PDB file of C-alpha atoms in Angstrom:
ATOM      1  CA  GLY A   1     -31.325   4.582 -13.797  1.00 80.00           C
ATOM      2  CA  TYR A   2     -30.492   6.704 -11.274  1.00 84.00           C
ATOM      3  CA  ARG A   3     -30.928   3.635  -9.023  1.00 90.00           C
ATOM      4  CA  PHE A   4     -28.413   1.363 -11.030  1.00 92.00           C
ATOM      5  CA  PHE A   5     -26.176   3.825 -10.702  1.00 90.00           C
ATOM      6  CA  ILE A   6     -26.746   4.468  -7.139  1.00 92.00           C
ATOM      7  CA  PHE A   7     -26.210   0.796  -6.508  1.00 94.00           C
ATOM      8  CA  MET A   8     -23.120   0.413  -8.845  1.00 95.00           C
ATOM      9  CA  ASN A   9     -20.925   3.531  -7.666  1.00 95.00           C
ATOM     10  CA  ASN A  10     -21.916   2.970  -3.883  1.00 96.00           C
ATOM     11  CA  PRO A  11     -18.557   2.129  -2.515  1.00 96.00           C
ATOM     12  CA  TYR A  12     -19.674   0.231   0.301  1.00 96.00           C
ATOM     13  CA  ILE A  13     -21.596  -2.034  -2.226  1.00 96.00           C
ATOM     14  CA  GLN A  14     -18.727  -2.149  -4.260  1.00 97.00           C
ATOM     15  CA  GLU A  15     -16.039  -3.034  -2.332  1.00 96.00           C
ATOM     16  CA  ASN A  16     -18.640  -5.579  -0.176  1.00 95.00           C
ATOM     17  CA  TYR A  17     -20.352  -6.966  -2.185  1.00 95.00           C
ATOM     18  CA  ILE A  18     -19.736  -6.240  -6.566  1.00 96.00           C
ATOM     19  CA  LEU A  19     -15.589  -6.216  -6.004  1.00 97.00           C
ATOM     20  CA  PRO A  20     -15.182  -9.700  -4.521  1.00 95.00           C
ATOM     21  CA  THR A  21     -17.038 -11.422  -7.182  1.00 95.00           C
ATOM     22  CA  SER A  22     -17.141  -9.378  -9.928  1.00 96.00           C
ATOM     23  CA  SER A  23     -16.486 -11.497 -12.523  1.00 96.00           C
ATOM     24  CA  SER A  24     -19.981 -12.261 -11.774  1.00 95.00           C
ATOM     25  CA  TYR A  25     -21.269  -9.175 -12.678  1.00 96.00           C
ATOM     26  CA  VAL A  26     -20.649  -8.953 -16.515  1.00 97.00           C
ATOM     27  CA  GLN A  27     -23.932  -7.940 -17.663  1.00 96.00           C
ATOM     28  CA  LEU A  28     -23.839  -4.609 -15.204  1.00 96.00           C
ATOM     29  CA  PHE A  29     -20.260  -3.783 -16.704  1.00 97.00           C
ATOM     30  CA  LYS A  30     -21.379  -4.217 -19.656  1.00 96.00           C
ATOM     31  CA  LEU A  31     -24.240  -1.705 -19.572  1.00 95.00           C
ATOM     32  CA  TYR A  32     -22.387   0.693 -17.377  1.00 94.00           C
ATOM     33  CA  GLU A  33     -20.077   1.014 -20.119  1.00 93.00           C
ATOM     34  CA  ALA A  34     -22.661   1.414 -22.306  1.00 92.00           C
ATOM     35  CA  TRP A  35     -24.386   4.175 -20.452  1.00 88.00           C
ATOM     36  CA  ILE A  36     -20.956   5.936 -20.376  1.00 86.00           C
ATOM     37  CA  ARG A  37     -20.275   5.669 -24.418  1.00 87.00           C
ATOM     38  CA  TYR A  38     -24.200   7.144 -24.660  1.00 86.00           C
ATOM     39  CA  ARG A  39     -23.864  10.130 -22.386  1.00 82.00           C
ATOM     40  CA  LYS A  40     -20.864  11.133 -23.517  1.00 83.00           C
ATOM     41  CA  ARG A  41     -22.235  11.465 -26.954  1.00 85.00           C
ATOM     42  CA  LYS A  42     -24.958  13.327 -25.190  1.00 80.00           C
ATOM     43  CA  ASP A  43     -23.207  15.472 -23.144  1.00 77.00           C
ATOM     44  CA  SER A  44     -19.599  16.070 -22.187  1.00 72.00           C
ATOM     45  CA  ASP A  45     -20.250  16.763 -18.805  1.00 77.00           C
ATOM     46  CA  TRP A  46     -21.647  13.365 -18.336  1.00 71.00           C
ATOM     47  CA  HIS A  47     -20.426  13.025 -15.218  1.00 75.00           C
ATOM     48  CA  ALA A  48     -22.941  15.501 -13.618  1.00 75.00           C
ATOM     49  CA  HIS A  49     -25.677  13.064 -14.115  1.00 73.00           C
ATOM     50  CA  MET A  50     -24.168  10.082 -12.243  1.00 82.00           C
ATOM     51  CA  PRO A  51     -25.138   9.528  -8.372  1.00 87.00           C
ATOM     52  CA  TYR A  52     -21.782   9.338  -6.148  1.00 90.00           C
ATOM     53  CA  ALA A  53     -19.452  10.286  -9.849  1.00 89.00           C
ATOM     54  CA  ARG A  54     -16.278  10.019  -7.435  1.00 90.00           C
ATOM     55  CA  PHE A  55     -16.630   6.715  -7.256  1.00 94.00           C
ATOM     56  CA  ALA A  56     -17.522   6.014 -10.689  1.00 92.00           C
ATOM     57  CA  TYR A  57     -15.460   3.213 -12.464  1.00 94.00           C
ATOM     58  CA  THR A  58     -13.243   4.891 -14.667  1.00 91.00           C
ATOM     59  CA  GLU A  59     -13.301   4.118 -18.542  1.00 89.00           C
ATOM     60  CA  GLN A  60      -9.381   2.413 -18.015  1.00 92.00           C
ATOM     61  CA  TYR A  61     -11.078   0.318 -15.671  1.00 95.00           C
ATOM     62  CA  LEU A  62     -13.680  -0.625 -18.253  1.00 95.00           C
ATOM     63  CA  LYS A  63     -11.520  -0.741 -21.050  1.00 94.00           C
ATOM     64  CA  ASP A  64      -9.194  -3.140 -19.531  1.00 95.00           C
ATOM     65  CA  LYS A  65     -11.774  -5.478 -17.966  1.00 96.00           C
ATOM     66  CA  LEU A  66     -10.259  -5.321 -14.063  1.00 96.00           C
ATOM     67  CA  TYR A  67     -13.759  -7.053 -12.931  1.00 96.00           C
ATOM     68  CA  LEU A  68     -12.565 -10.375 -14.893  1.00 96.00           C
ATOM     69  CA  LYS A  69      -9.823 -10.486 -12.107  1.00 94.00           C
ATOM     70  CA  ASP A  70     -12.098 -11.051  -8.809  1.00 92.00           C
ATOM     71  CA  GLU A  71     -11.229 -13.036  -5.436  1.00 89.00           C
ATOM     72  CA  SER A  72     -11.734 -16.214  -6.704  1.00 81.00           C
ATOM     73  CA  PHE A  73      -9.026 -15.988  -9.032  1.00 74.00           C
ATOM     74  CA  THR A  74      -6.584 -14.959  -6.467  1.00 65.00           C
ATOM     75  CA  SER A  75      -3.809 -17.431  -5.668  1.00 54.00           C
ATOM     76  CA  ASP A  76      -1.454 -16.166  -3.815  1.00 52.00           C
ATOM     77  CA  THR A  77      -3.398 -15.584  -0.397  1.00 60.00           C
ATOM     78  CA  VAL A  78      -0.906 -15.073   2.290  1.00 66.00           C
ATOM     79  CA  CYS A  79      -2.114 -15.567   6.300  1.00 67.00           C
ATOM     80  CA  CYS A  80       0.498 -16.011   8.977  1.00 70.00           C
ATOM     81  CA  GLY A  81       1.032 -15.080  11.876  1.00 72.00           C
ATOM     82  CA  LEU A  82       4.511 -13.155  13.087  1.00 68.00           C
ATOM     83  CA  SER A  83       6.347 -12.005  15.890  1.00 71.00           C
ATOM     84  CA  CYS A  84       7.432  -8.598  15.954  1.00 68.00           C
ATOM     85  CA  LYS A  85       9.966  -7.591  18.704  1.00 66.00           C
ATOM     86  CA  GLY A  86       7.509  -9.391  21.266  1.00 72.00           C
ATOM     87  CA  MET A  87       4.351  -8.366  19.846  1.00 76.00           C
ATOM     88  CA  THR A  88       1.558 -10.930  17.758  1.00 82.00           C
ATOM     89  CA  VAL A  89       1.074  -9.873  14.226  1.00 86.00           C
ATOM     90  CA  LYS A  90      -0.724 -11.445  11.510  1.00 89.00           C
ATOM     91  CA  LEU A  91       0.354 -10.917   7.826  1.00 91.00           C
ATOM     92  CA  ARG A  92      -2.725 -11.261   5.372  1.00 91.00           C
ATOM     93  CA  SER A  93      -3.742 -10.435   1.910  1.00 92.00           C
ATOM     94  CA  LEU A  94      -6.136  -7.721   1.359  1.00 94.00           C
ATOM     95  CA  ARG A  95      -9.053  -7.647  -0.075  1.00 94.00           C
ATOM     96  CA  PHE A  96     -11.708  -4.878  -1.515  1.00 96.00           C
ATOM     97  CA  LYS A  97     -13.278  -4.896   1.826  1.00 94.00           C
ATOM     98  CA  ASP A  98     -10.155  -3.199   3.326  1.00 96.00           C
ATOM     99  CA  VAL A  99     -10.068  -0.354   0.970  1.00 96.00           C
ATOM    100  CA  TRP A 100     -11.362   2.004   3.082  1.00 95.00           C
ATOM    101  CA  ASN A 101      -9.172   1.143   5.740  1.00 95.00           C
ATOM    102  CA  ILE A 102      -5.569   1.573   3.398  1.00 96.00           C
ATOM    103  CA  ILE A 103      -7.273   5.000   2.804  1.00 95.00           C
ATOM    104  CA  ARG A 104      -7.532   5.934   6.436  1.00 94.00           C
ATOM    105  CA  LEU A 105      -3.967   4.324   7.217  1.00 95.00           C
ATOM    106  CA  GLN A 106      -2.832   6.354   4.036  1.00 93.00           C
ATOM    107  CA  GLU A 107      -4.384   9.845   5.636  1.00 92.00           C
ATOM    108  CA  GLU A 108      -2.765   9.255   9.187  1.00 90.00           C
ATOM    109  CA  ILE A 109       0.308   8.857   7.660  1.00 88.00           C
ATOM    110  CA  GLN A 110      -0.040  12.299   5.731  1.00 85.00           C
ATOM    111  CA  LYS A 111      -0.592  14.479   8.223  1.00 84.00           C
ATOM    112  CA  GLY A 112       2.918  14.107   9.800  1.00 74.00           C
ATOM    113  CA  THR A 113       4.842  12.831   6.282  1.00 76.00           C
ATOM    114  CA  ASP A 114       6.812  15.304   4.474  1.00 77.00           C
ATOM    115  CA  SER A 115       4.965  15.091   1.070  1.00 76.00           C
ATOM    116  CA  GLU A 116       8.221  15.030  -1.085  1.00 79.00           C
ATOM    117  CA  ILE A 117       8.860  11.726   0.497  1.00 82.00           C
ATOM    118  CA  TYR A 118       5.200  10.025   0.773  1.00 84.00           C
ATOM    119  CA  CYS A 119       3.234   9.358  -2.270  1.00 87.00           C
ATOM    120  CA  PRO A 120      -0.050   8.321  -1.325  1.00 90.00           C
ATOM    121  CA  LEU A 121      -2.351   5.503  -3.587  1.00 94.00           C
ATOM    122  CA  THR A 122      -5.347   6.760  -5.514  1.00 94.00           C
ATOM    123  CA  ARG A 123      -8.192   4.461  -4.647  1.00 95.00           C
ATOM    124  CA  GLU A 124      -7.767   3.622  -8.403  1.00 95.00           C
ATOM    125  CA  GLU A 125      -4.555   2.113  -8.016  1.00 96.00           C
ATOM    126  CA  ILE A 126      -5.579  -0.042  -5.040  1.00 97.00           C
ATOM    127  CA  LEU A 127      -8.732  -1.165  -6.615  1.00 96.00           C
ATOM    128  CA  GLU A 128      -6.155  -2.126  -9.529  1.00 97.00           C
ATOM    129  CA  SER A 129      -3.791  -4.089  -7.242  1.00 96.00           C
ATOM    130  CA  LEU A 130      -6.272  -5.766  -5.429  1.00 96.00           C
ATOM    131  CA  HIS A 131      -7.467  -7.077  -8.697  1.00 96.00           C
ATOM    132  CA  LEU A 132      -3.828  -8.038 -10.532  1.00 95.00           C
ATOM    133  CA  ASP A 133      -1.858  -7.801  -7.405  1.00 95.00           C
ATOM    134  CA  THR A 134      -0.808  -8.414  -3.728  1.00 94.00           C
ATOM    135  CA  VAL A 135      -1.372  -6.091  -1.286  1.00 96.00           C
ATOM    136  CA  LEU A 136      -0.250  -7.356   2.234  1.00 95.00           C
ATOM    137  CA  GLY A 137      -1.408  -6.160   5.508  1.00 95.00           C
ATOM    138  CA  ALA A 138      -0.057  -6.492   9.081  1.00 92.00           C
ATOM    139  CA  PHE A 139      -2.640  -6.805  11.789  1.00 92.00           C
ATOM    140  CA  ASP A 140      -2.650  -6.836  15.681  1.00 88.00           C
ATOM    141  CA  ASP A 141      -4.876  -9.054  17.766  1.00 84.00           C
ATOM    142  CA  ASP A 142      -7.604  -6.470  17.660  1.00 86.00           C
ATOM    143  CA  GLU A 143      -7.755  -6.853  13.948  1.00 88.00           C
ATOM    144  CA  GLU A 144      -6.376  -2.947  13.381  1.00 91.00           C
ATOM    145  CA  LEU A 145      -4.319  -2.587  10.507  1.00 94.00           C
ATOM    146  CA  LEU A 146      -0.680  -1.654  11.172  1.00 94.00           C
ATOM    147  CA  GLY A 147       0.865  -1.521   7.741  1.00 94.00           C
ATOM    148  CA  VAL A 148       0.469  -2.295   3.995  1.00 96.00           C
ATOM    149  CA  ALA A 149       2.730  -3.041   1.536  1.00 96.00           C
ATOM    150  CA  VAL A 150       1.757  -3.294  -2.320  1.00 97.00           C
ATOM    151  CA  LEU A 151       3.595  -5.638  -4.624  1.00 97.00           C
ATOM    152  CA  ILE A 152       3.212  -5.021  -8.440  1.00 97.00           C
ATOM    153  CA  SER A 153       3.181  -8.683 -10.114  1.00 95.00           C
ATOM    154  CA  ASN A 154       5.969  -8.793 -12.889  1.00 95.00           C
ATOM    155  CA  ARG A 155       3.280  -7.573 -15.410  1.00 95.00           C
ATOM    156  CA  LYS A 156       3.326  -5.111 -18.119  1.00 95.00           C
ATOM    157  CA  SER A 157       2.102  -1.931 -16.637  1.00 95.00           C
ATOM    158  CA  PRO A 158       3.162   1.477 -16.110  1.00 94.00           C
ATOM    159  CA  ARG A 159       3.682   0.829 -12.415  1.00 96.00           C
ATOM    160  CA  ASN A 160       5.884  -1.799 -12.901  1.00 97.00           C
ATOM    161  CA  LEU A 161       9.404  -0.118 -12.811  1.00 97.00           C
ATOM    162  CA  ALA A 162      11.114  -2.883 -15.398  1.00 97.00           C
ATOM    163  CA  GLN A 163      10.770  -0.027 -18.015  1.00 94.00           C
ATOM    164  CA  ASP A 164      13.560   2.388 -15.403  1.00 95.00           C
ATOM    165  CA  PHE A 165      15.814  -0.614 -15.061  1.00 95.00           C
ATOM    166  CA  GLN A 166      15.540  -1.558 -18.748  1.00 94.00           C
ATOM    167  CA  LYS A 167      14.222  -4.985 -18.247  1.00 95.00           C
ATOM    168  CA  SER A 168      11.123  -6.841 -19.344  1.00 97.00           C
ATOM    169  CA  PRO A 169       8.318  -6.443 -17.053  1.00 97.00           C
ATOM    170  CA  GLU A 170       8.117 -10.536 -16.579  1.00 97.00           C
ATOM    171  CA  SER A 171      11.441 -10.096 -14.811  1.00 97.00           C
ATOM    172  CA  VAL A 172      10.630  -7.769 -12.671  1.00 97.00           C
ATOM    173  CA  LEU A 173       8.472  -7.643  -9.095  1.00 98.00           C
ATOM    174  CA  THR A 174       7.681  -3.922  -8.293  1.00 97.00           C
ATOM    175  CA  PHE A 175       7.588  -3.230  -4.125  1.00 97.00           C
ATOM    176  CA  ASP A 176       5.480  -0.427  -5.469  1.00 96.00           C
ATOM    177  CA  ALA A 177       4.319   1.200  -1.285  1.00 94.00           C
ATOM    178  CA  VAL A 178       4.859   0.718   1.870  1.00 93.00           C
ATOM    179  CA  PHE A 179       3.361   2.429   4.856  1.00 91.00           C
ATOM    180  CA  VAL A 180       3.444   1.718   8.268  1.00 91.00           C
ATOM    181  CA  SER A 181       1.283   3.391  11.237  1.00 90.00           C
ATOM    182  CA  PRO A 182       3.579   5.848  13.143  1.00 86.00           C
ATOM    183  CA  ARG A 183       2.502   3.871  16.459  1.00 84.00           C
ATOM    184  CA  SER A 184       3.726   0.512  14.787  1.00 84.00           C
ATOM    185  CA  ARG A 185       7.227   1.844  13.710  1.00 82.00           C
ATOM    186  CA  GLY A 186      10.090  -0.249  15.320  1.00 82.00           C
ATOM    187  CA  LEU A 187       8.229  -3.405  14.934  1.00 85.00           C
ATOM    188  CA  GLY A 188      10.256  -4.223  12.124  1.00 87.00           C
ATOM    189  CA  LEU A 189       6.504  -4.573   9.639  1.00 91.00           C
ATOM    190  CA  GLN A 190       8.779  -3.376   6.468  1.00 91.00           C
ATOM    191  CA  ARG A 191      11.184  -6.094   6.622  1.00 91.00           C
ATOM    192  CA  LYS A 192       8.291  -8.766   7.402  1.00 91.00           C
ATOM    193  CA  PHE A 193       6.995  -7.345   3.831  1.00 94.00           C
ATOM    194  CA  VAL A 194      10.259  -7.922   2.140  1.00 95.00           C
ATOM    195  CA  ASP A 195      10.623 -11.222   2.985  1.00 93.00           C
ATOM    196  CA  LYS A 196       7.477 -11.905   1.601  1.00 93.00           C
ATOM    197  CA  ALA A 197       8.109  -9.976  -1.358  1.00 95.00           C
ATOM    198  CA  LYS A 198      11.260 -12.523  -1.998  1.00 96.00           C
ATOM    199  CA  GLU A 199       9.022 -15.485  -1.537  1.00 93.00           C
ATOM    200  CA  LEU A 200       6.384 -14.294  -4.138  1.00 93.00           C
ATOM    201  CA  ALA A 201       9.738 -13.364  -6.404  1.00 95.00           C
ATOM    202  CA  VAL A 202      10.603 -16.432  -6.639  1.00 94.00           C
ATOM    203  CA  GLU A 203       7.401 -18.255  -7.069  1.00 92.00           C
ATOM    204  CA  SER A 204       6.453 -16.005  -9.634  1.00 93.00           C
ATOM    205  CA  GLY A 205       9.672 -16.512 -11.577  1.00 95.00           C
ATOM    206  CA  ALA A 206      11.076 -13.076 -11.496  1.00 96.00           C
ATOM    207  CA  ARG A 207      14.346 -12.366 -11.433  1.00 97.00           C
ATOM    208  CA  TYR A 208      14.557  -8.401  -9.835  1.00 98.00           C
ATOM    209  CA  ILE A 209      12.569  -7.195  -7.417  1.00 98.00           C
ATOM    210  CA  LEU A 210      12.515  -2.726  -8.100  1.00 98.00           C
ATOM    211  CA  THR A 211      11.873  -0.026  -5.359  1.00 97.00           C
ATOM    212  CA  THR A 212      11.889   3.697  -5.441  1.00 96.00           C
ATOM    213  CA  VAL A 213      12.652   5.691  -2.135  1.00 95.00           C
ATOM    214  CA  SER A 214      13.065   9.192  -1.422  1.00 94.00           C
ATOM    215  CA  PRO A 215      16.853  10.099  -0.445  1.00 94.00           C
ATOM    216  CA  SER A 216      15.109  12.069   2.453  1.00 91.00           C
ATOM    217  CA  ASN A 217      13.871   8.822   4.050  1.00 91.00           C
ATOM    218  CA  LYS A 218      16.650   7.307   5.583  1.00 91.00           C
ATOM    219  CA  PHE A 219      14.745   4.501   7.791  1.00 89.00           C
ATOM    220  CA  SER A 220      13.328   3.255   4.905  1.00 91.00           C
ATOM    221  CA  LEU A 221      16.486   3.550   2.831  1.00 93.00           C
ATOM    222  CA  ASP A 222      18.265   1.707   5.681  1.00 93.00           C
ATOM    223  CA  ASN A 223      15.970  -1.036   5.517  1.00 92.00           C
ATOM    224  CA  PHE A 224      16.017  -2.214   2.299  1.00 95.00           C
ATOM    225  CA  GLU A 225      19.753  -1.930   2.101  1.00 95.00           C
ATOM    226  CA  ALA A 226      19.812  -3.952   4.866  1.00 94.00           C
ATOM    227  CA  THR A 227      17.741  -6.388   3.554  1.00 95.00           C
ATOM    228  CA  GLY A 228      20.088  -6.864   0.606  1.00 96.00           C
ATOM    229  CA  PHE A 229      18.776  -4.153  -2.146  1.00 97.00           C
ATOM    230  CA  GLU A 230      21.426  -1.767  -3.908  1.00 96.00           C
ATOM    231  CA  MET A 231      20.866   1.532  -5.516  1.00 96.00           C
ATOM    232  CA  VAL A 232      20.984   1.765  -9.281  1.00 96.00           C
ATOM    233  CA  SER A 233      20.251   5.456  -9.774  1.00 95.00           C
ATOM    234  CA  GLU A 234      19.045   8.145  -8.596  1.00 95.00           C
ATOM    235  CA  TYR A 235      16.434  10.137 -10.592  1.00 94.00           C
ATOM    236  CA  GLN A 236      12.988  12.217 -11.244  1.00 93.00           C
ATOM    237  CA  LYS A 237       9.901  10.824 -10.261  1.00 93.00           C
ATOM    238  CA  TYR A 238       5.765  10.917  -9.276  1.00 90.00           C
ATOM    239  CA  GLY A 239       5.857  14.351 -10.937  1.00 86.00           C
ATOM    240  CA  GLY A 240       9.416  15.158 -10.066  1.00 89.00           C
ATOM    241  CA  LYS A 241      10.164  14.343  -6.534  1.00 91.00           C
ATOM    242  CA  LEU A 242      13.216  12.827  -6.450  1.00 94.00           C
ATOM    243  CA  ARG A 243      13.705   9.291  -6.035  1.00 95.00           C
ATOM    244  CA  ARG A 244      16.804   6.173  -5.373  1.00 96.00           C
ATOM    245  CA  LEU A 245      15.711   3.165  -7.691  1.00 97.00           C
ATOM    246  CA  LEU A 246      16.600   0.245  -5.806  1.00 97.00           C
ATOM    247  CA  CYS A 247      17.077  -3.193  -7.256  1.00 98.00           C
ATOM    248  CA  TYR A 248      17.463  -6.606  -5.315  1.00 97.00           C
ATOM    249  CA  VAL A 249      18.347  -9.703  -7.726  1.00 97.00           C
ATOM    250  CA  VAL A 250      16.471 -12.484  -6.776  1.00 96.00           C
ATOM    251  CA  PRO A 251      18.539 -15.397  -6.155  1.00 93.00           C
ATOM    252  CA  GLN A 252      18.269 -18.480  -8.527  1.00 83.00           C
ATOM    253  CA  LYS A 253      17.452 -22.176  -8.068  1.00 71.00           C
TER     254      LYS A 253
END
């Protein structure tokens, strides 16, 4: 049992071996879930008995059976070369093996950014989006991660901003997060991500792209407004942080 959870909860094994083909491990996930139910009946502090508990699959993850959607189900793979102010940048869909690079980039940005402006994604949110959404990364020639954009598909989810805009989830693609390395700012990466979001919205049949931006984040606001987004409202979100809800109306064919 101890070895089983060392295997299942080890982040390196998760991201490189289990999650990319997680739909092949259904019986392991069912056993995992059964063990949690058993342990909760025996002891409310069940996490204390689990190796690598901080990397445990959450009960919500297991309930939603996210493991049934792995990389073999992903049909929106993006991989292209872009010219960004004289620099060649490769844009591609990120995968589970990229999780730690995403987290490290977030930590780098957090060090020099006001917490009112920047809300980092949790590891659980990153995994969820890698299963169900589109996560884009920009890389230089040395394969260094320069920036990330997370696009929540037009699905029913608390992370879909459709409810804030009083629209159906099917009609809304949510530009959930974008963060760019301080060393790569000024290359226009955010606008490249927006361009890809517009393409994905058309392909998925979404009528709107929604995003939230801090009023203090002038750089990001200017980028979104320059690419056709307009402010819908200003309100408190993410634990009381002031945000502007921006909307782009997808042209209909």
